Amino acid sequence: MASTTMADAGIAARAAGVWKVYGTGEAQVIALRDVSVDLARGRFTAIMGPSGSGKSTLMHCLAGLDTVNRGEVFIGDLRVTGMSDRQLTQMRRDNVGFIFQQFNLLPTLTAEENITLPLSIAGKKPDKAWFDQVIDTVGLRDRLSHKPTELSGGQQQRVACARALVSRPEVIFADEPTGNLDSKSGAEVLNFLRDSVDRFGQTIVMVTHDANAASYADRVLFLADGQVVDELIDPTAEQVLDELKRLEEIVGSRQTQAEGH
Amino acid sequence: MLRATFKSLLSRKARLLLSGIAIILGVTFITGSLVMRASFSTSIEGMFTTAFESVDVQISSEGTNAATGQPNPIPESVVAQVATVDGVESATGLVSDAANTVVVIDKNGKAIPAFGAPTIASNWTGVEDPMELREGAGPAADDEIAISASLADSTGYKLGEQFPVISSITSEQQSFKITGIVGYTGGRDTLGGEKTMWFTTPAAQTLVMGTTGAFTNIDVKAASGVDDNTLRDRIGAELGSSFKVQTGEDLAKEISGQFDEILGAFNNILIAFGAVAVFVSIFLIINTFSIIVAQRTRELALFRAMGAGRGQVINSVLLEAAIIGVLAGVVGLGLGVLVGWGGTAALGGLFGGMDATLSVPTSAIVSALAIGIVVTMLAAVFPAIRASRIPPIAALRDAANAERSVLPFGIIGGVFLLLGGGLLTWALTGNAGDNRLMVMGGGILSLFIGAVIFTPVIARPLVSVIGRIMSWSMPGKLGRRNSGRNPRRTAITATALMIGVTLVTAIGVLGSSAQASIDKYFENSVKADLVIGSAAPSTTIPSFKTEILGEMKAVPGVKLVVGAWADLGATINGEIVSVIAVDDLAGQNHMFATKTDQGNTDTLGPNDVVINTDTAKAENLKLGDKVEIKLTGSPTPKSFTVSGITESGGEGGGGYTISSVNAEQFTTKNPIQAFVELDDGADTQQVTDQINTLLADNPLITVNDVSALSDQIKQIFDIILTIVQVLLIVAMGIAVIGVVNTLTLSVLERTRELGLLRAVGMTKSQVTGMVTVESVVISVFGAILGLAVGAGLGIAAQQALKDQFLDTLAMPWNTMAFYLVAGVVIGVLAALIPAYRANKLNVLRAISYE
Ligand SMILES: Nc1ncnc2c1ncn2[C@@H]1O[C@H](COP(=O)(O)OP(=O)(O)O)[C@@H](O)[C@H]1O
Ligand SMILES: [Mg+2]
């Protein structure tokens, strides 16, 4: 079967010929046009691109939060496209981890309860050894009984990372996880993400604006106008910045052209 | 600012509707009562105006006979005198009695008891509007009778049959042949529920007044062109002050006024429930506006940042309240008018199909708008002030609801609770003297208010305990935590439910205690199973032959029979006193659980008299004292010796009890009552039937089952309780809306959290579970509080009325359990809409919420 081959090929998430269109008629926006990407297992992939280029949309489609208009999406060997709401919910619970830019935590739960939330929702107990390892990696041992309001922004984001990691999902999707943090806390979070890829073989897909953040990734995909236009392997921050600048020029010239007509 | 307010109102249609409904219900209740009262008055006046339309002027006598209590008869000569007055076309003498002087004997040969609508005996003066002859003709001979269709219907007597009656004046049974059945215009069987029989004038005079040649009323027809009022005044001048002269209109007003009073009491109850509904609504509105303000924090802060003053912020919130208030007032008024009209029509059915005329009094319109606007705005004041305190900087912060202190509630509520407790203790320990009931009432009220205010303080711990039962899963745990997130909001929401449950529980405790007290009273104090005596109150007391007492003793299943005689004309020093004779004093004391105070209370010699401690004290009598009693039948007083004194408090035994050998000198030489105790396991119905056979010649004497009597009394309590509870359920309905409202808004507030939960894999049914748990926790919290406070208040009230008649406390466990279960059900139902909304939420939009 195709799915077996995919797993063998070490692909954690895959988009094949994906189209995503919002609205109809005049107001129609094509957020993704014929996007095909394979995200290798155990790798840290960053998605970059100008604002409105479709980064979040791509991530949402890959994570089963949104449906596609055309094409197919896979997580591991599961075909996400065509799943019912119930199947999607279960897939997210068991195979996907999320880190959002903000509002990642439930204010009524302690840090520990927030971390084990997806497991408790599934009615599962966390693996004690793994849980301890995750906690120690994010350095939250002495904060476990605190409520989110008693934690700093960086600590909150690390709790969110731990939550994403503790259920050992196929992929962790992070949408600008450092967007709301100062550079020091941001670096802490990024280091932790890098660590979990290197030490635990976790697959991570991260949407970001920040060239420095992207430089932590193994691979950077560049989106423009809903299409994958370029990629960099093992990039440095400077390379990313250059690439972004180049893209912006292309987009800018396209717009001037469009206006010229 | 105005524009912004309107826009924010429109964007919150659901909230507007929900908080509006509460006020609408309260307003509907109150205006409905007012409209019903006005409409009913108008309708009933209309009905009697129709009934008295043919009456121009009517004359009745002003005084009553002191001995019989009947109105003084009007001599025949007065009719002729009236006829000579200028402007009188004709004057007709009428006989009419509604005091049950003439008792109807039913097909079983027993008198029809005088309960409910009156049975009227009158003389036939021809068919007059609104009468309609249904069958046959009016009575022509003195042994003929016409009866109203309502009377024919209830007794089963038909045209041509013999109709037996007993007049308490003549005391003998007579039969009349039914020659006519009478109905009223519009196909009605009765005018206002009454049953009427018509005799020839002489027959009616004999039966009602014991004499011919006199009338109870005179009906006067005015000559054409003569005004009724003028004629009334002329006749009044002619006859003088011993007669009452009224126009048909006066009569209609007088009679409908009597109905109005009864309705007034009923209406006050409805208005009281309306007040409860409005009271509950206040909590709902405070809650709604608090939430609206919390949600608008950023928007309001932005106003402030742009330079809006505090006053403007307050005005913006109050304006919103005023608009809701006006709308709710108008809609409530509309519904109230419908309800009032429907209620009048329904009540009209009880009065033989009275036409319902709608009448909307100004008071209804004014109170609808006043309640709507004032209540809403008052309730919005606190949230408005809170809104004005929002600092401009809040516009830049996340609208996280800062935890607010519950301390002020604790202090104020605590003060009320202490005050109430103090007053109650003061009253219950008997130190409050004559003001006991008032102090008690004040204490109960203060406890109630205190409990309401104190609720937020106990919300967190209690909600946490209740929630623990339900937090076996993560959604349950989240629901429980959510319900404890904002103790003030939870408390206010629960309070609305609590008030309803408190009232029904307190009333339930009183009701079940009343029933238990009645039970105990009949069980412990009255050993008699059957009471044999007069069926209907009348001027002469019916009696039966002394031999029947012996025959009753012989009936199988009868254990004990005590006969009782009464002398209505007995005097001591010229003053009428109650003198009773019994044939078995020990038996009588046993039946009524009367205890001995002093002397011999088991037997009576011919010259002995037994009194109770009250009489002894009042008349300053001791054991062995002599009492001179003049019995009706003896020319001189006879000397009796006080041979025994019984304790007061039991039934019977007041006045002077002597031996039945003296009954020869009584007004009635035969016994008027007998008390029968049955063997254990005897068939009450069988014994009753046999005793009835013995009494076949005494139609006015009936056998009454005492347990049936206690059942009847308990049934009345049951009906009252049911009505009260049904009405209070409306208040609880409003509370349910409150729970729905709070949860819907909480769901809206927690959009991001819900999005997050759905993103990390919470299923829709788990979301429903979470919302349901929160809802159930809040409503069970309200129900438990209500049960506790209601039980407390009910017990306190029972203690207060302990010496009145509520001596036994009984808790209505079943109803209480029902309300607890109802709390759970309400919680589940209230969660439906919010859970639906939570599930409809778009996950993506929720997490990218900005
Ligand atoms: N729910 C939506 N409805 C309509 N248009 C949308 C919606 N979400 C995103 N878009 C549009 O799709 C395009 C891609 O958006 P997004 O994926 O959020 O971009 P990025 O995350 O790269 O900034 C944008 O033009 C955006 O306006
Ligand atoms: Mg984005």
Short mmCIF file of N, CA and C in Angstrom, two decimals, chain B residues 274-284 448 452 499:
data_model
loop_
_atom_site.label_atom_id
_atom_site.label_comp_id
_atom_site.label_asym_id
_atom_site.label_seq_id
_atom_site.Cartn_x
_atom_site.Cartn_y
_atom_site.Cartn_z
N GLY B 274 -46.12 37.32 40.98
CA GLY B 274 -45.50 38.21 40.00
C GLY B 274 -44.30 38.90 40.62
N ALA B 275 -44.47 39.32 41.88
CA ALA B 275 -43.38 40.00 42.58
C ALA B 275 -42.20 39.06 42.73
N VAL B 276 -42.48 37.79 43.05
CA VAL B 276 -41.38 36.82 43.15
C VAL B 276 -40.68 36.71 41.80
N ALA B 277 -41.48 36.64 40.74
CA ALA B 277 -40.90 36.53 39.40
C ALA B 277 -40.01 37.73 39.10
N VAL B 278 -40.50 38.92 39.44
CA VAL B 278 -39.71 40.12 39.19
C VAL B 278 -38.43 40.10 40.02
N PHE B 279 -38.57 39.66 41.28
CA PHE B 279 -37.42 39.57 42.17
C PHE B 279 -36.35 38.65 41.58
N VAL B 280 -36.81 37.50 41.10
CA VAL B 280 -35.88 36.56 40.49
C VAL B 280 -35.25 37.18 39.24
N SER B 281 -36.08 37.92 38.49
CA SER B 281 -35.56 38.55 37.27
C SER B 281 -34.40 39.48 37.56
N ILE B 282 -34.48 40.17 38.72
CA ILE B 282 -33.42 41.12 39.05
C ILE B 282 -32.06 40.43 39.02
N PHE B 283 -32.00 39.23 39.60
CA PHE B 283 -30.73 38.52 39.63
C PHE B 283 -30.26 38.20 38.21
N LEU B 284 -31.24 37.80 37.42
CA LEU B 284 -30.91 37.44 36.06
C LEU B 284 -30.35 38.65 35.30
N PHE B 448 -33.60 34.96 55.20
CA PHE B 448 -33.74 34.73 53.76
C PHE B 448 -32.84 35.68 52.97
N VAL B 452 -29.48 34.84 50.73
CA VAL B 452 -29.34 35.24 49.33
C VAL B 452 -28.02 35.98 49.12
N ILE B 499 -34.16 30.91 45.02
CA ILE B 499 -35.33 31.60 45.56
C ILE B 499 -36.59 30.78 45.32
#
